[in-house]
Amino acid sequence: MSAVASRPWLVSAPRPVPAAPSPVPAAELARWRRVADALMVVLVDDLDAIELAHEDDRLALVHARGQCLQRFQTTVGQRLAGLVPSGPARVRPEEIQQADDHWGIRAELALAAMDRDPAAVERFVRLWLGVVQDAAAQGRAALFVR
């Protein structure tokens, strides 16, 4: 299987969706981002604590790191869900699945890199939050709302 075939988001541009945009209002999105940034600080602290608690058990460490990042993403997505205006979503189910797959792989890579690069997850989260914020501003928050 070619690299392009296994990652269709690299070649297929999203088809236009007829629904009207319903972006998250800028002031609410700015408040959401401040909270998300604060939650990221808590995430980094939690990851440090996990590192100390599981330094002798590699499997438990890997599992705990993954659970911690997943909780963060779920919490941030739920907070965003409360800001999304009602109305039709501007994303198709397959776009949501592609985003889940894409960012899931990136999260796993960041988690795997933590042993040699402790800041990998923080960089990933900063990037992910920027993408989520941009999607919400364009009325495409449904890609990340859980």
mmCIF file of C-alpha atoms in Angstrom:
data_model
loop_
_atom_site.group_PDB
_atom_site.id
_atom_site.type_symbol
_atom_site.label_atom_id
_atom_site.label_comp_id
_atom_site.label_asym_id
_atom_site.label_seq_id
_atom_site.Cartn_x
_atom_site.Cartn_y
_atom_site.Cartn_z
ATOM 1 C CA MET A 1 0.000 0.000 0.000
ATOM 2 C CA SER A 2 1.401 3.372 -0.934
ATOM 3 C CA ALA A 3 1.861 6.138 1.610
ATOM 4 C CA VAL A 4 -0.801 8.197 -0.169
ATOM 5 C CA ALA A 5 -3.313 5.337 -0.184
ATOM 6 C CA SER A 6 -2.917 4.844 3.557
ATOM 7 C CA ARG A 7 -3.377 8.596 4.248
ATOM 8 C CA PRO A 8 -6.167 9.832 1.977
ATOM 9 C CA TRP A 9 -6.313 13.241 3.682
ATOM 10 C CA LEU A 10 -3.028 14.043 1.938
ATOM 11 C CA VAL A 11 -4.555 13.949 -1.518
ATOM 12 C CA SER A 12 -8.284 14.455 -1.306
ATOM 13 C CA ALA A 13 -9.493 17.972 -0.781
ATOM 14 C CA PRO A 14 -12.683 18.199 1.241
ATOM 15 C CA ARG A 15 -15.766 18.503 -0.913
ATOM 16 C CA PRO A 16 -17.847 21.604 -0.255
ATOM 17 C CA VAL A 17 -20.594 21.083 2.275
ATOM 18 C CA PRO A 18 -23.775 23.060 1.652
ATOM 19 C CA ALA A 19 -24.484 23.856 5.321
ATOM 20 C CA ALA A 20 -23.982 27.444 6.382
ATOM 21 C CA PRO A 21 -20.972 28.094 8.588
ATOM 22 C CA SER A 22 -21.612 28.366 12.291
ATOM 23 C CA PRO A 23 -18.299 29.470 13.750
ATOM 24 C CA VAL A 24 -17.759 29.785 17.470
ATOM 25 C CA PRO A 25 -17.895 33.504 18.340
ATOM 26 C CA ALA A 26 -14.399 34.989 18.686
ATOM 27 C CA ALA A 27 -14.763 36.123 22.311
ATOM 28 C CA GLU A 28 -16.003 32.704 23.422
ATOM 29 C CA LEU A 29 -13.270 30.997 21.416
ATOM 30 C CA ALA A 30 -10.617 33.189 23.062
ATOM 31 C CA ARG A 31 -11.966 32.237 26.509
ATOM 32 C CA TRP A 32 -11.986 28.564 25.490
ATOM 33 C CA ARG A 33 -8.355 28.834 24.374
ATOM 34 C CA ARG A 34 -7.248 30.389 27.667
ATOM 35 C CA VAL A 35 -8.884 27.517 29.556
ATOM 36 C CA ALA A 36 -7.388 24.970 27.130
ATOM 37 C CA ASP A 37 -3.925 26.470 27.626
ATOM 38 C CA ALA A 38 -4.356 26.238 31.406
ATOM 39 C CA LEU A 39 -5.462 22.620 31.025
ATOM 40 C CA MET A 40 -2.331 21.985 28.946
ATOM 41 C CA VAL A 41 -0.187 23.170 31.877
ATOM 42 C CA VAL A 42 -2.043 20.710 34.106
ATOM 43 C CA LEU A 43 -1.480 17.980 31.485
ATOM 44 C CA VAL A 44 2.275 18.592 31.476
ATOM 45 C CA ASP A 45 2.339 18.469 35.286
ATOM 46 C CA ASP A 46 0.287 15.254 35.243
ATOM 47 C CA LEU A 47 2.666 13.688 32.722
ATOM 48 C CA ASP A 48 5.601 14.556 34.977
ATOM 49 C CA ALA A 49 3.839 12.940 37.942
ATOM 50 C CA ILE A 50 3.065 9.855 35.865
ATOM 51 C CA GLU A 51 6.720 9.621 34.901
ATOM 52 C CA LEU A 52 7.745 9.539 38.564
ATOM 53 C CA ALA A 53 4.984 7.141 39.614
ATOM 54 C CA HIS A 54 5.732 4.572 36.897
ATOM 55 C CA GLU A 55 9.475 4.877 36.358
ATOM 56 C CA ASP A 56 9.962 1.153 37.107
ATOM 57 C CA ASP A 57 7.050 -0.147 35.015
ATOM 58 C CA ARG A 58 7.367 0.748 31.330
ATOM 59 C CA LEU A 59 4.011 -0.729 30.279
ATOM 60 C CA ALA A 60 2.113 1.134 33.011
ATOM 61 C CA LEU A 61 3.967 4.328 32.081
ATOM 62 C CA VAL A 62 3.004 4.108 28.410
ATOM 63 C CA HIS A 63 -0.613 3.299 29.254
ATOM 64 C CA ALA A 64 -0.896 6.113 31.830
ATOM 65 C CA ARG A 65 0.595 8.667 29.431
ATOM 66 C CA GLY A 66 -1.915 7.715 26.747
ATOM 67 C CA GLN A 67 -4.852 7.855 29.163
ATOM 68 C CA CYS A 68 -3.732 11.260 30.406
ATOM 69 C CA LEU A 69 -3.520 12.749 26.912
ATOM 70 C CA GLN A 70 -6.855 11.200 25.941
ATOM 71 C CA ARG A 71 -8.545 12.732 29.020
ATOM 72 C CA PHE A 72 -7.085 16.118 28.093
ATOM 73 C CA GLN A 73 -8.349 15.946 24.509
ATOM 74 C CA THR A 74 -11.787 14.767 25.642
ATOM 75 C CA THR A 75 -12.082 17.549 28.232
ATOM 76 C CA VAL A 76 -11.010 20.215 25.749
ATOM 77 C CA GLY A 77 -13.409 18.838 23.128
ATOM 78 C CA GLN A 78 -16.304 18.761 25.593
ATOM 79 C CA ARG A 79 -15.656 22.367 26.586
ATOM 80 C CA LEU A 80 -15.694 23.309 22.913
ATOM 81 C CA ALA A 81 -18.974 21.438 22.383
ATOM 82 C CA GLY A 82 -20.698 23.822 24.762
ATOM 83 C CA LEU A 83 -19.710 26.768 22.547
ATOM 84 C CA VAL A 84 -20.733 25.372 19.178
ATOM 85 C CA PRO A 85 -23.806 27.143 17.822
ATOM 86 C CA SER A 86 -26.705 24.879 17.023
ATOM 87 C CA GLY A 87 -27.386 24.090 13.417
ATOM 88 C CA PRO A 88 -26.074 21.705 10.807
ATOM 89 C CA ALA A 89 -22.495 20.555 11.093
ATOM 90 C CA ARG A 90 -20.157 21.583 8.295
ATOM 91 C CA VAL A 91 -18.292 18.307 8.307
ATOM 92 C CA ARG A 92 -19.098 14.863 7.016
ATOM 93 C CA PRO A 93 -18.666 11.747 9.177
ATOM 94 C CA GLU A 94 -15.750 10.576 7.039
ATOM 95 C CA GLU A 95 -13.958 13.884 7.657
ATOM 96 C CA ILE A 96 -14.375 13.381 11.397
ATOM 97 C CA GLN A 97 -12.931 9.871 11.083
ATOM 98 C CA GLN A 98 -9.998 11.145 9.011
ATOM 99 C CA ALA A 99 -9.263 13.849 11.593
ATOM 100 C CA ASP A 100 -9.477 11.274 14.408
ATOM 101 C CA ASP A 101 -7.085 8.966 12.568
ATOM 102 C CA HIS A 102 -4.662 11.737 11.639
ATOM 103 C CA TRP A 103 -4.448 13.337 15.094
ATOM 104 C CA GLY A 104 -4.523 9.947 16.817
ATOM 105 C CA ILE A 105 -1.400 8.908 14.932
ATOM 106 C CA ARG A 106 0.285 12.235 15.717
ATOM 107 C CA ALA A 107 -0.585 11.819 19.420
ATOM 108 C CA GLU A 108 0.861 8.302 19.479
ATOM 109 C CA LEU A 109 4.064 9.533 17.833
ATOM 110 C CA ALA A 110 4.393 12.354 20.367
ATOM 111 C CA LEU A 111 3.822 9.949 23.256
ATOM 112 C CA ALA A 112 6.380 7.514 21.841
ATOM 113 C CA ALA A 113 8.939 10.309 21.498
ATOM 114 C CA MET A 114 8.633 11.399 25.139
ATOM 115 C CA ASP A 115 11.484 9.196 26.361
ATOM 116 C CA ARG A 116 14.040 10.972 24.187
ATOM 117 C CA ASP A 117 12.181 14.294 23.862
ATOM 118 C CA PRO A 118 10.155 15.204 26.979
ATOM 119 C CA ALA A 119 8.629 18.262 25.264
ATOM 120 C CA ALA A 120 7.143 16.239 22.370
ATOM 121 C CA VAL A 121 3.663 16.006 23.844
ATOM 122 C CA GLU A 122 3.575 19.672 24.775
ATOM 123 C CA ARG A 123 4.515 20.635 21.198
ATOM 124 C CA PHE A 124 1.865 18.256 19.846
ATOM 125 C CA VAL A 125 -0.789 19.716 22.159
ATOM 126 C CA ARG A 126 0.088 23.301 21.200
ATOM 127 C CA LEU A 127 -0.225 22.390 17.524
ATOM 128 C CA TRP A 128 -3.458 20.445 18.081
ATOM 129 C CA LEU A 129 -5.023 23.309 20.056
ATOM 130 C CA GLY A 130 -4.179 25.739 17.264
ATOM 131 C CA VAL A 131 -5.798 23.482 14.692
ATOM 132 C CA VAL A 132 -8.879 22.987 16.884
ATOM 133 C CA GLN A 133 -9.175 26.737 17.443
ATOM 134 C CA ASP A 134 -8.883 27.432 13.725
ATOM 135 C CA ALA A 135 -11.468 24.768 12.886
ATOM 136 C CA ALA A 136 -13.897 26.218 15.439
ATOM 137 C CA ALA A 137 -13.414 29.722 14.019
ATOM 138 C CA GLN A 138 -14.319 28.354 10.578
ATOM 139 C CA GLY A 139 -17.435 26.559 11.797
ATOM 140 C CA ARG A 140 -15.808 23.128 11.663
ATOM 141 C CA ALA A 141 -15.548 22.424 15.402
ATOM 142 C CA ALA A 142 -17.440 19.168 14.884
ATOM 143 C CA LEU A 143 -14.129 17.668 13.755
ATOM 144 C CA PHE A 144 -12.897 17.817 17.353
ATOM 145 C CA VAL A 145 -15.982 17.932 19.578
ATOM 146 C CA ARG A 146 -16.425 14.734 21.578
#
